[in-house]
Short mmCIF file of C-alpha atoms in Angstrom, two decimals:
data_model
loop_
_atom_site.label_atom_id
_atom_site.label_comp_id
_atom_site.label_asym_id
_atom_site.label_seq_id
_atom_site.Cartn_x
_atom_site.Cartn_y
_atom_site.Cartn_z
CA UNK E 1 -2.97 -24.94 14.94
CA UNK E 2 -5.61 -22.25 15.43
CA UNK E 3 -5.66 -19.72 12.62
CA UNK E 4 -5.94 -16.08 13.62
CA UNK E 5 -8.75 -14.08 12.05
CA UNK E 6 -11.43 -11.41 12.50
CA UNK E 7 -15.21 -11.14 12.34
CA UNK E 8 -16.93 -10.79 8.95
CA UNK E 9 -15.08 -10.69 5.66
CA UNK E 10 -15.44 -12.39 2.31
CA UNK E 11 -13.68 -14.90 0.05
CA UNK E 12 -13.25 -13.39 -3.42
CA UNK E 13 -11.24 -15.48 -5.93
CA UNK E 14 -7.62 -14.59 -5.24
CA UNK E 15 -6.38 -14.98 -8.85
CA UNK E 16 -2.80 -14.96 -7.60
CA UNK E 17 -1.84 -17.86 -9.85
CA UNK E 18 -1.08 -15.38 -12.64
CA UNK E 19 2.07 -14.11 -10.91
CA UNK E 20 2.72 -16.01 -7.66
CA UNK E 21 5.48 -18.09 -9.29
CA UNK E 22 6.93 -15.19 -11.29
CA UNK E 23 10.25 -13.98 -9.78
CA UNK E 24 10.79 -10.24 -9.50
CA UNK E 25 12.32 -8.69 -12.64
CA UNK E 26 14.03 -5.31 -12.88
CA UNK E 27 12.54 -2.80 -15.31
CA UNK E 28 14.90 -0.25 -16.86
CA UNK E 29 12.57 2.22 -18.60
CA UNK E 30 13.79 4.92 -20.97
CA UNK E 31 10.89 7.39 -21.12
CA UNK E 32 10.38 10.58 -19.15
CA UNK E 33 9.86 10.19 -15.40
CA UNK E 34 7.13 12.06 -13.55
CA UNK E 35 7.39 12.66 -9.78
CA UNK E 36 4.25 14.00 -8.09
CA UNK E 37 5.08 16.08 -5.04
CA UNK E 38 2.16 14.48 -3.18
CA UNK E 39 2.75 10.72 -2.98
CA UNK E 40 1.69 10.49 0.65
CA UNK E 41 -0.98 11.47 3.14
CA UNK E 42 -0.21 14.99 4.34
CA UNK E 43 1.25 18.18 2.91
CA UNK E 44 2.73 17.90 -0.61
CA UNK E 45 6.43 18.56 -1.07
CA UNK E 46 7.92 21.70 -2.54
CA UNK E 47 10.07 21.20 -5.66
CA UNK E 48 13.71 22.05 -4.95
CA UNK E 49 14.90 21.81 -8.55
CA UNK E 50 14.24 24.04 -11.55
CA UNK E 51 13.65 23.43 -15.24
CA UNK E 52 16.97 22.69 -16.93
CA UNK E 53 18.71 21.34 -13.81
CA UNK E 54 20.65 18.09 -14.12
CA UNK E 55 19.76 15.61 -11.40
CA UNK E 56 21.17 12.27 -10.28
CA UNK E 57 19.77 9.06 -8.82
CA UNK E 58 19.02 9.61 -5.14
CA UNK E 59 18.98 13.42 -5.36
CA UNK E 60 16.20 15.12 -3.42
CA UNK E 61 13.77 16.90 -5.73
CA UNK E 62 10.87 17.44 -3.30
CA UNK E 63 11.30 18.97 0.17
CA UNK E 64 8.70 17.98 2.81
CA UNK E 65 6.40 20.76 3.98
CA UNK E 66 5.07 20.49 7.51
CA UNK E 67 5.37 17.64 10.01
CA UNK E 68 3.24 15.17 8.01
CA UNK E 69 5.03 14.93 4.67
CA UNK E 70 7.60 12.71 2.94
CA UNK E 71 10.55 13.69 0.76
CA UNK E 72 10.65 12.81 -2.94
CA UNK E 73 13.88 11.73 -4.65
CA UNK E 74 14.81 11.22 -8.28
CA UNK E 75 15.13 7.56 -9.27
CA UNK E 76 17.00 8.40 -12.50
CA UNK E 77 19.67 10.75 -13.77
CA UNK E 78 18.76 13.32 -16.37
CA UNK E 79 17.47 16.84 -16.90
CA UNK E 80 14.43 18.52 -15.36
CA UNK E 81 12.15 18.95 -18.34
CA UNK E 82 9.11 20.53 -16.72
CA UNK E 83 7.44 21.37 -13.40
CA UNK E 84 3.65 21.43 -13.69
CA UNK E 85 0.40 20.02 -12.39
CA UNK E 86 -0.01 16.59 -13.98
CA UNK E 87 -2.42 13.65 -13.55
CA UNK E 88 -1.73 10.91 -10.99
CA UNK E 89 -3.23 7.40 -10.57
CA UNK E 90 -5.97 8.62 -8.16
CA UNK E 91 -7.16 10.97 -10.93
CA UNK E 92 -6.03 14.25 -9.37
CA UNK E 93 -3.65 16.73 -10.94
CA UNK E 94 -0.66 17.24 -8.63
CA UNK E 95 2.38 19.49 -8.92
CA UNK E 96 5.02 17.23 -10.45
CA UNK E 97 8.64 17.30 -11.57
CA UNK E 98 9.29 15.78 -15.00
CA UNK E 99 12.80 14.44 -15.63
CA UNK E 100 14.10 13.46 -19.04
CA UNK E 101 15.86 10.17 -18.41
CA UNK E 102 19.39 10.07 -19.88
CA UNK E 103 19.60 6.29 -19.44
CA UNK E 104 22.84 6.53 -17.44
CA UNK E 105 21.38 6.13 -13.93
CA UNK E 106 24.28 8.06 -12.37
CA UNK E 107 24.19 8.05 -8.56
CA UNK E 108 24.25 11.23 -6.49
CA UNK E 109 26.80 9.63 -4.18
CA UNK E 110 28.04 6.29 -2.90
CA UNK E 111 25.76 4.32 -0.59
CA UNK E 112 26.89 3.99 2.99
CA UNK E 113 27.05 0.77 4.96
CA UNK E 114 26.30 1.16 8.65
CA UNK E 115 25.36 -0.89 11.68
CA UNK E 116 22.08 -0.03 13.37
CA UNK E 117 22.65 -1.85 16.68
CA UNK E 118 24.06 1.23 18.40
CA UNK E 119 21.55 3.73 17.00
CA UNK E 120 18.89 5.18 19.30
CA UNK E 121 15.19 5.00 18.32
CA UNK E 122 15.07 8.70 17.45
CA UNK E 123 18.15 8.34 15.25
CA UNK E 124 16.49 5.49 13.38
CA UNK E 125 13.30 7.51 12.95
CA UNK E 126 15.31 10.43 11.56
CA UNK E 127 16.93 8.17 8.95
CA UNK E 128 13.53 6.79 7.93
CA UNK E 129 12.09 10.30 7.70
CA UNK E 130 14.98 11.56 5.58
CA UNK E 131 14.57 8.62 3.17
CA UNK E 132 10.99 9.64 2.38
CA UNK E 133 9.54 6.23 3.27
CA UNK E 134 5.75 5.89 3.46
CA UNK E 135 3.40 2.99 4.11
CA UNK E 136 3.72 0.97 0.89
CA UNK E 137 0.53 -0.98 1.48
CA UNK E 138 -1.52 1.74 -0.17
CA UNK E 139 -2.33 4.29 2.55
CA UNK E 140 1.03 6.06 2.03
CA UNK E 141 1.15 7.52 5.54
CA UNK E 142 4.68 8.82 6.29
CA UNK E 143 6.47 5.95 8.06
CA UNK E 144 8.34 8.12 10.56
CA UNK E 145 5.03 9.49 11.87
CA UNK E 146 3.58 6.01 12.34
CA UNK E 147 6.75 4.96 14.15
CA UNK E 148 6.54 7.95 16.50
CA UNK E 149 3.40 7.39 18.61
CA UNK E 150 2.53 9.79 21.45
CA UNK E 151 4.60 9.27 24.59
CA UNK E 152 1.49 8.25 26.54
CA UNK E 153 0.71 5.43 24.05
CA UNK E 154 3.18 2.63 24.87
CA UNK E 155 3.56 0.12 22.03
CA UNK E 156 3.71 -3.56 22.93
CA UNK E 157 2.76 -5.09 19.56
CA UNK E 158 4.45 -4.35 16.22
CA UNK E 159 2.74 -6.16 13.34
CA UNK E 160 4.25 -6.63 9.88
CA UNK E 161 1.43 -7.09 7.39
CA UNK E 162 2.35 -10.02 5.16
CA UNK E 163 -1.27 -11.01 4.52
CA UNK E 164 -1.53 -9.46 1.03
CA UNK E 165 -5.19 -10.42 0.91
CA UNK E 166 -6.05 -8.27 -2.12
CA UNK E 167 -6.75 -10.49 -5.17
CA UNK E 168 -4.14 -10.64 -7.97
CA UNK E 169 -1.37 -8.92 -5.98
CA UNK E 170 1.76 -10.97 -5.24
CA UNK E 171 4.50 -8.34 -4.85
CA UNK E 172 4.79 -8.78 -1.07
CA UNK E 173 4.65 -12.56 -1.45
CA UNK E 174 7.58 -12.54 -3.85
CA UNK E 175 9.50 -10.24 -1.49
CA UNK E 176 9.03 -12.74 1.33
CA UNK E 177 10.30 -15.55 -0.90
CA UNK E 178 13.24 -13.67 -2.42
CA UNK E 179 14.39 -11.27 0.33
CA UNK E 180 13.39 -12.85 3.68
CA UNK E 181 16.68 -12.00 5.41
CA UNK E 182 16.39 -8.31 4.54
CA UNK E 183 12.80 -8.23 5.83
CA UNK E 184 14.01 -9.91 9.03
CA UNK E 185 16.75 -7.29 9.36
CA UNK E 186 14.10 -4.60 9.00
CA UNK E 187 12.14 -6.37 11.75
CA UNK E 188 15.15 -6.10 14.06
CA UNK E 189 15.29 -2.36 13.37
CA UNK E 190 11.62 -2.03 14.36
CA UNK E 191 12.32 -3.92 17.58
CA UNK E 192 15.13 -1.47 18.32
CA UNK E 193 12.69 1.42 17.86
CA UNK E 194 10.17 -0.30 20.16
CA UNK E 195 12.25 -2.13 22.82
CA UNK E 196 9.21 -3.17 24.87
CA UNK E 197 7.24 -4.66 21.97
CA UNK E 198 6.75 -8.12 20.53
CA UNK E 199 6.93 -8.23 16.74
CA UNK E 200 4.52 -10.34 14.70
CA UNK E 201 5.11 -11.29 11.07
CA UNK E 202 1.49 -11.97 10.01
CA UNK E 203 0.98 -14.16 6.93
CA UNK E 204 -2.16 -15.84 5.56
CA UNK E 205 -2.16 -19.63 5.47
CA UNK E 206 -2.46 -19.73 1.66
CA UNK E 207 1.25 -18.77 1.52
CA UNK E 208 3.01 -21.80 3.09
CA UNK E 209 6.32 -21.17 1.33
CA UNK E 210 6.40 -17.58 2.59
CA UNK E 211 5.61 -18.81 6.10
CA UNK E 212 8.50 -21.29 5.87
CA UNK E 213 10.96 -18.73 4.51
CA UNK E 214 10.10 -16.06 7.06
CA UNK E 215 10.10 -18.54 9.97
CA UNK E 216 13.64 -19.53 9.00
CA UNK E 217 14.72 -15.89 8.66
CA UNK E 218 13.25 -14.99 12.06
CA UNK E 219 15.20 -17.69 13.92
CA UNK E 220 17.30 -16.11 16.65
CA UNK E 221 15.32 -12.85 16.78
CA UNK E 222 14.09 -12.28 20.32
CA UNK E 223 10.59 -10.92 20.83
CA UNK E 224 9.46 -11.92 17.34
CA UNK E 225 7.22 -14.59 15.83
CA UNK E 226 5.58 -15.58 12.55
CA UNK E 227 1.80 -15.67 13.05
CA UNK E 228 -0.38 -17.63 10.64
CA UNK E 229 -3.68 -16.02 9.65
CA UNK E 230 -6.81 -17.52 8.17
CA UNK E 231 -7.10 -16.68 4.47
CA UNK E 232 -9.95 -14.22 4.29
CA UNK E 233 -10.49 -10.77 2.84
CA UNK E 234 -9.74 -8.10 4.18
CA UNK E 235 -7.36 -9.88 6.56
CA UNK E 236 -4.69 -7.30 5.73
CA UNK E 237 -6.80 -4.39 6.96
CA UNK E 238 -5.07 -2.58 9.82
CA UNK E 239 -7.88 -2.97 12.35
CA UNK E 240 -8.58 -6.54 11.24
CA UNK E 241 -4.90 -7.48 11.69
CA UNK E 242 -4.80 -5.96 15.17
CA UNK E 243 -7.89 -7.90 16.21
CA UNK E 244 -6.60 -11.16 14.72
CA UNK E 245 -3.06 -10.93 16.11
CA UNK E 246 -3.41 -8.96 19.35
CA UNK E 247 -7.06 -9.61 20.16
CA UNK E 248 -7.69 -5.87 20.51
CA UNK E 249 -10.17 -3.49 18.94
CA UNK E 250 -9.13 -0.03 17.85
CA UNK E 251 -11.75 2.39 19.24
CA UNK E 252 -13.83 4.31 16.72
CA UNK E 253 -12.00 7.41 15.57
CA UNK E 254 -8.75 6.28 17.17
CA UNK E 255 -5.43 5.03 15.82
CA UNK E 256 -3.64 1.68 16.27
CA UNK E 257 -1.35 3.33 18.84
CA UNK E 258 -4.42 3.76 21.06
CA UNK E 259 -4.55 -0.06 21.16
CA UNK E 260 -0.81 -0.31 21.83
CA UNK E 261 -0.05 -1.43 18.26
CA UNK E 262 1.90 -0.35 15.20
CA UNK E 263 1.16 -2.00 11.84
CA UNK E 264 3.45 -1.73 8.84
CA UNK E 265 3.60 -3.32 5.41
CA UNK E 266 6.18 -5.92 4.35
CA UNK E 267 7.70 -3.75 1.63
CA UNK E 268 7.81 -0.78 4.00
CA UNK E 269 9.96 -2.86 6.35
CA UNK E 270 12.23 -3.76 3.43
CA UNK E 271 12.56 -0.06 2.57
CA UNK E 272 13.32 0.79 6.21
CA UNK E 273 16.11 -1.79 6.20
CA UNK E 274 17.60 -0.34 3.01
CA UNK E 275 17.49 3.21 4.37
CA UNK E 276 19.10 2.35 7.69
CA UNK E 277 21.66 -0.24 6.56
CA UNK E 278 22.68 1.11 3.13
CA UNK E 279 21.54 4.74 3.15
CA UNK E 280 19.33 4.13 0.10
CA UNK E 281 16.37 6.50 -0.21
CA UNK E 282 12.94 5.38 -1.41
CA UNK E 283 13.37 5.06 -5.20
CA UNK E 284 11.43 2.01 -6.38
CA UNK E 285 8.79 -0.53 -5.53
CA UNK E 286 7.63 -3.98 -6.60
CA UNK E 287 4.57 -3.82 -8.87
CA UNK E 288 2.40 -6.79 -9.79
CA UNK E 289 1.22 -6.46 -13.41
CA UNK E 290 -1.64 -8.92 -13.89
CA UNK E 291 -5.13 -9.59 -15.16
CA UNK E 292 -6.57 -11.49 -18.09
CA UNK E 293 -5.98 -8.56 -20.46
CA UNK E 294 -2.19 -8.62 -19.85
CA UNK E 295 -0.03 -10.66 -22.22
CA UNK E 296 2.63 -11.76 -19.74
CA UNK E 297 1.74 -11.04 -16.11
CA UNK E 298 4.83 -10.25 -14.02
CA UNK E 299 6.23 -8.90 -10.79
CA UNK E 300 8.46 -5.96 -11.68
CA UNK E 301 10.83 -3.82 -9.63
CA UNK E 302 9.87 -0.42 -11.00
CA UNK E 303 11.57 2.91 -10.41
CA UNK E 304 9.20 5.55 -9.06
CA UNK E 305 8.08 7.96 -11.75
CA UNK E 306 7.90 5.32 -14.50
CA UNK E 307 4.85 5.61 -16.74
CA UNK E 308 2.15 2.95 -16.36
CA UNK E 309 2.35 2.63 -20.13
CA UNK E 310 5.99 1.48 -19.99
CA UNK E 311 5.17 -0.97 -17.20
CA UNK E 312 2.36 -2.52 -19.24
CA UNK E 313 4.64 -2.71 -22.30
CA UNK E 314 7.25 -4.54 -20.18
CA UNK E 315 4.57 -7.16 -19.49
CA UNK E 316 3.93 -7.66 -23.20
CA UNK E 317 1.10 -5.16 -23.55
CA UNK E 318 -2.56 -6.11 -23.81
CA UNK E 319 -3.85 -9.28 -25.45
CA UNK E 320 -7.34 -7.83 -25.49
CA UNK E 321 -8.61 -4.29 -24.92
CA UNK E 322 -9.23 -3.98 -21.17
CA UNK E 323 -12.53 -2.65 -19.95
CA UNK E 324 -10.86 -1.60 -16.72
CA UNK E 325 -7.29 -0.86 -15.61
CA UNK E 326 -6.72 -0.59 -11.88
CA UNK E 327 -3.98 0.96 -9.79
CA UNK E 328 -3.95 -1.64 -7.02
CA UNK E 329 -6.20 -4.66 -6.66
CA UNK E 330 -9.82 -5.19 -7.74
CA UNK E 331 -11.32 -4.73 -4.27
CA UNK E 332 -9.73 -1.47 -3.12
CA UNK E 333 -7.80 -0.30 -6.16
CA UNK E 334 -8.66 2.76 -8.23
CA UNK E 335 -9.77 2.63 -11.85
CA UNK E 336 -7.56 4.83 -14.02
CA UNK E 337 -8.61 6.57 -17.22
CA UNK E 338 -5.13 6.86 -18.78
CA UNK E 339 -1.91 4.85 -18.85
CA UNK E 340 0.05 8.11 -18.93
CA UNK E 341 0.30 8.36 -15.15
CA UNK E 342 3.38 7.56 -13.05
CA UNK E 343 4.16 4.74 -10.66
CA UNK E 344 4.13 6.29 -7.19
CA UNK E 345 5.06 4.99 -3.75
CA UNK E 346 1.63 3.42 -3.24
CA UNK E 347 1.44 1.57 -6.57
CA UNK E 348 1.34 -2.08 -5.50
CA UNK E 349 -0.16 -3.37 -8.73
CA UNK E 350 -1.49 -2.58 -12.19
CA UNK E 351 -4.39 -4.89 -13.01
CA UNK E 352 -5.96 -4.93 -16.48
CA UNK E 353 -9.27 -6.78 -16.81
CA UNK E 354 -11.38 -7.73 -19.80
CA UNK E 355 -15.15 -7.37 -19.90
CA UNK E 356 -15.42 -11.07 -19.06
CA UNK E 357 -13.39 -10.66 -15.87
CA UNK E 358 -15.04 -7.37 -14.83
CA UNK E 359 -18.61 -7.36 -16.14
CA UNK E 360 -20.60 -4.17 -15.63
CA UNK E 361 -23.55 -5.66 -13.74
CA UNK E 362 -26.90 -3.91 -13.53
CA UNK E 363 -27.83 -2.71 -10.04
CA UNK E 364 -31.07 -4.13 -8.56
CA UNK E 365 -33.16 -3.27 -5.51
CA UNK E 366 -31.99 -4.40 -2.08
CA UNK E 367 -33.67 -7.68 -1.05
CA UNK E 368 -32.77 -7.31 2.66
CA UNK E 369 -30.83 -10.59 2.70
CA UNK E 370 -28.26 -9.32 5.22
CA UNK E 371 -25.22 -10.69 3.41
CA UNK E 372 -23.58 -7.29 3.42
CA UNK E 373 -24.00 -7.10 7.19
CA UNK E 374 -22.45 -10.54 7.67
CA UNK E 375 -19.49 -9.60 5.48
CA UNK E 376 -18.74 -6.15 6.92
CA UNK E 377 -15.53 -6.48 8.99
CA UNK E 378 -16.41 -3.28 10.85
CA UNK E 379 -19.83 -4.49 12.02
CA UNK E 380 -21.74 -1.84 10.08
CA UNK E 381 -25.06 -1.98 8.18
CA UNK E 382 -23.97 -1.33 4.58
CA UNK E 383 -27.52 -1.52 3.17
CA UNK E 384 -28.62 1.24 5.54
CA UNK E 385 -25.56 3.39 4.91
CA UNK E 386 -26.22 3.01 1.17
CA UNK E 387 -29.79 4.27 1.60
CA UNK E 388 -28.67 7.22 3.72
CA UNK E 389 -25.97 8.11 1.20
CA UNK E 390 -28.41 8.04 -1.72
CA UNK E 391 -30.68 10.43 0.22
CA UNK E 392 -27.69 12.69 1.01
CA UNK E 393 -28.52 12.23 4.70
CA UNK E 394 -24.95 12.68 5.83
CA UNK E 395 -25.90 13.32 9.45
CA UNK E 396 -27.67 9.95 9.53
CA UNK E 397 -24.71 8.39 7.73
CA UNK E 398 -22.33 9.65 10.43
CA UNK E 399 -24.66 8.65 13.27
CA UNK E 400 -24.79 5.09 11.91
CA UNK E 401 -21.01 4.73 11.94
CA UNK E 402 -20.47 5.42 8.26
CA UNK E 403 -17.14 7.13 8.85
CA UNK E 404 -15.80 3.82 10.22
CA UNK E 405 -16.18 2.17 6.79
CA UNK E 406 -12.75 1.03 5.57
CA UNK E 407 -14.00 0.82 1.95
CA UNK E 408 -12.84 -2.78 1.58
CA UNK E 409 -15.67 -3.72 -0.81
CA UNK E 410 -16.70 -6.92 0.99
CA UNK E 411 -20.31 -5.73 1.07
CA UNK E 412 -20.48 -5.06 -2.67
CA UNK E 413 -18.82 -8.39 -3.43
CA UNK E 414 -21.38 -10.32 -1.36
CA UNK E 415 -24.48 -8.41 -2.53
CA UNK E 416 -26.67 -10.59 -4.82
CA UNK E 417 -28.39 -7.43 -6.11
CA UNK E 418 -25.05 -5.94 -7.17
CA UNK E 419 -25.73 -2.79 -5.15
CA UNK E 420 -22.99 -0.18 -5.32
CA UNK E 421 -22.60 -0.25 -1.56
CA UNK E 422 -18.95 0.61 -1.08
CA UNK E 423 -19.09 3.28 -3.78
CA UNK E 424 -21.96 5.09 -2.07
CA UNK E 425 -20.22 4.88 1.30
CA UNK E 426 -17.05 6.29 -0.22
CA UNK E 427 -18.95 9.20 -1.75
CA UNK E 428 -20.76 9.92 1.52
CA UNK E 429 -17.50 9.90 3.48
CA UNK E 430 -15.97 12.37 1.02
CA UNK E 431 -19.00 14.64 1.34
CA UNK E 432 -18.81 14.55 5.15
CA UNK E 433 -15.08 15.31 5.11
CA UNK E 434 -15.56 18.15 2.62
CA UNK E 435 -18.27 19.66 4.84
CA UNK E 436 -15.99 19.40 7.88
CA UNK E 437 -13.20 21.18 5.99
CA UNK E 438 -15.56 23.98 4.97
CA UNK E 439 -16.45 24.46 8.62
CA UNK E 440 -12.76 24.57 9.51
#
């Protein structure tokens, strides 16, 4: 069988053995919960509770502002302790609601059970919007926006991203093993939203048990298939998935809908199913806690707002002082400088690495070997973009396609000189975007 793939890429050690056989465990934390009003791309929410208010599980505490926004709900019952700007995993201070957890987890109301077969696409989108669901793969784009492409962009391919190519992370893998029928039900909801599309469940070939489970769950679903991908990083990238599965390229500066495609993450589909079928809002997510500095690596179902510190403690704490703690995986995750930040909708993993696992290598001069060019899945020249960035030549950076960089880190991983290629591209992109904002 031919394995689907894309051009370029790299093969970093996947290190999934730490948690791939660890079933999902529920974490019931007792500390204060912190809910940033900006857990998504777009306008932050406005708090709709005040200090001293008692709130319940599933009660809305953040009202979306503007068309691109996603509601925030309390995942615990308790009392609003504070509303202030507080640090988040990306390192920014964001207006947040702090709730003192009473440990009772009282629900705001009973969940509803409903059939989705008779619901129109716009009704389904409204349910998804109201639940505050975002892309759980890390981008955190509001799901209802992604599922509402322009009328002149017909969608004929819906792709569920089950690749999970980021090293260490196994949360989606465990979901496919433990909840395949619910993911399949979510797939049927997506097909109802896009009645002219074929749905692809895309999984890398290093996950044979997930392929088997999802193939069984998809039996009897018309217009759907399980597609096997070649194991390669970043196979789970949106544009790379579209090329591998649909054989299409997303034009520069355009969106997947311009190629007739919608891509969504496995856990997002699970959340969509819960919202539509049970009425459950987005309250938790599966977090992989791993790395050689963690005592007992695990996959945990964590309520949003839980402190990273409590999550690490639930995994036994550290066996050695970590030199780096990441929100997400080692390739595209963000290094955090404090464990006193909350789990948010985009927290797929917490990875703690020792100095042995994450050595701070000295950067050497470029030797023009071209390995970064071979690895770049976007067909860019990372060595050139690096030079332009270091010279602050942002016009040259843009003209050489720098804004198309997906910041996957394949170039840095392959570079024998340990050049900080992806970091310099990221900084240049931020500078370009900041300049564009200043110009309006």
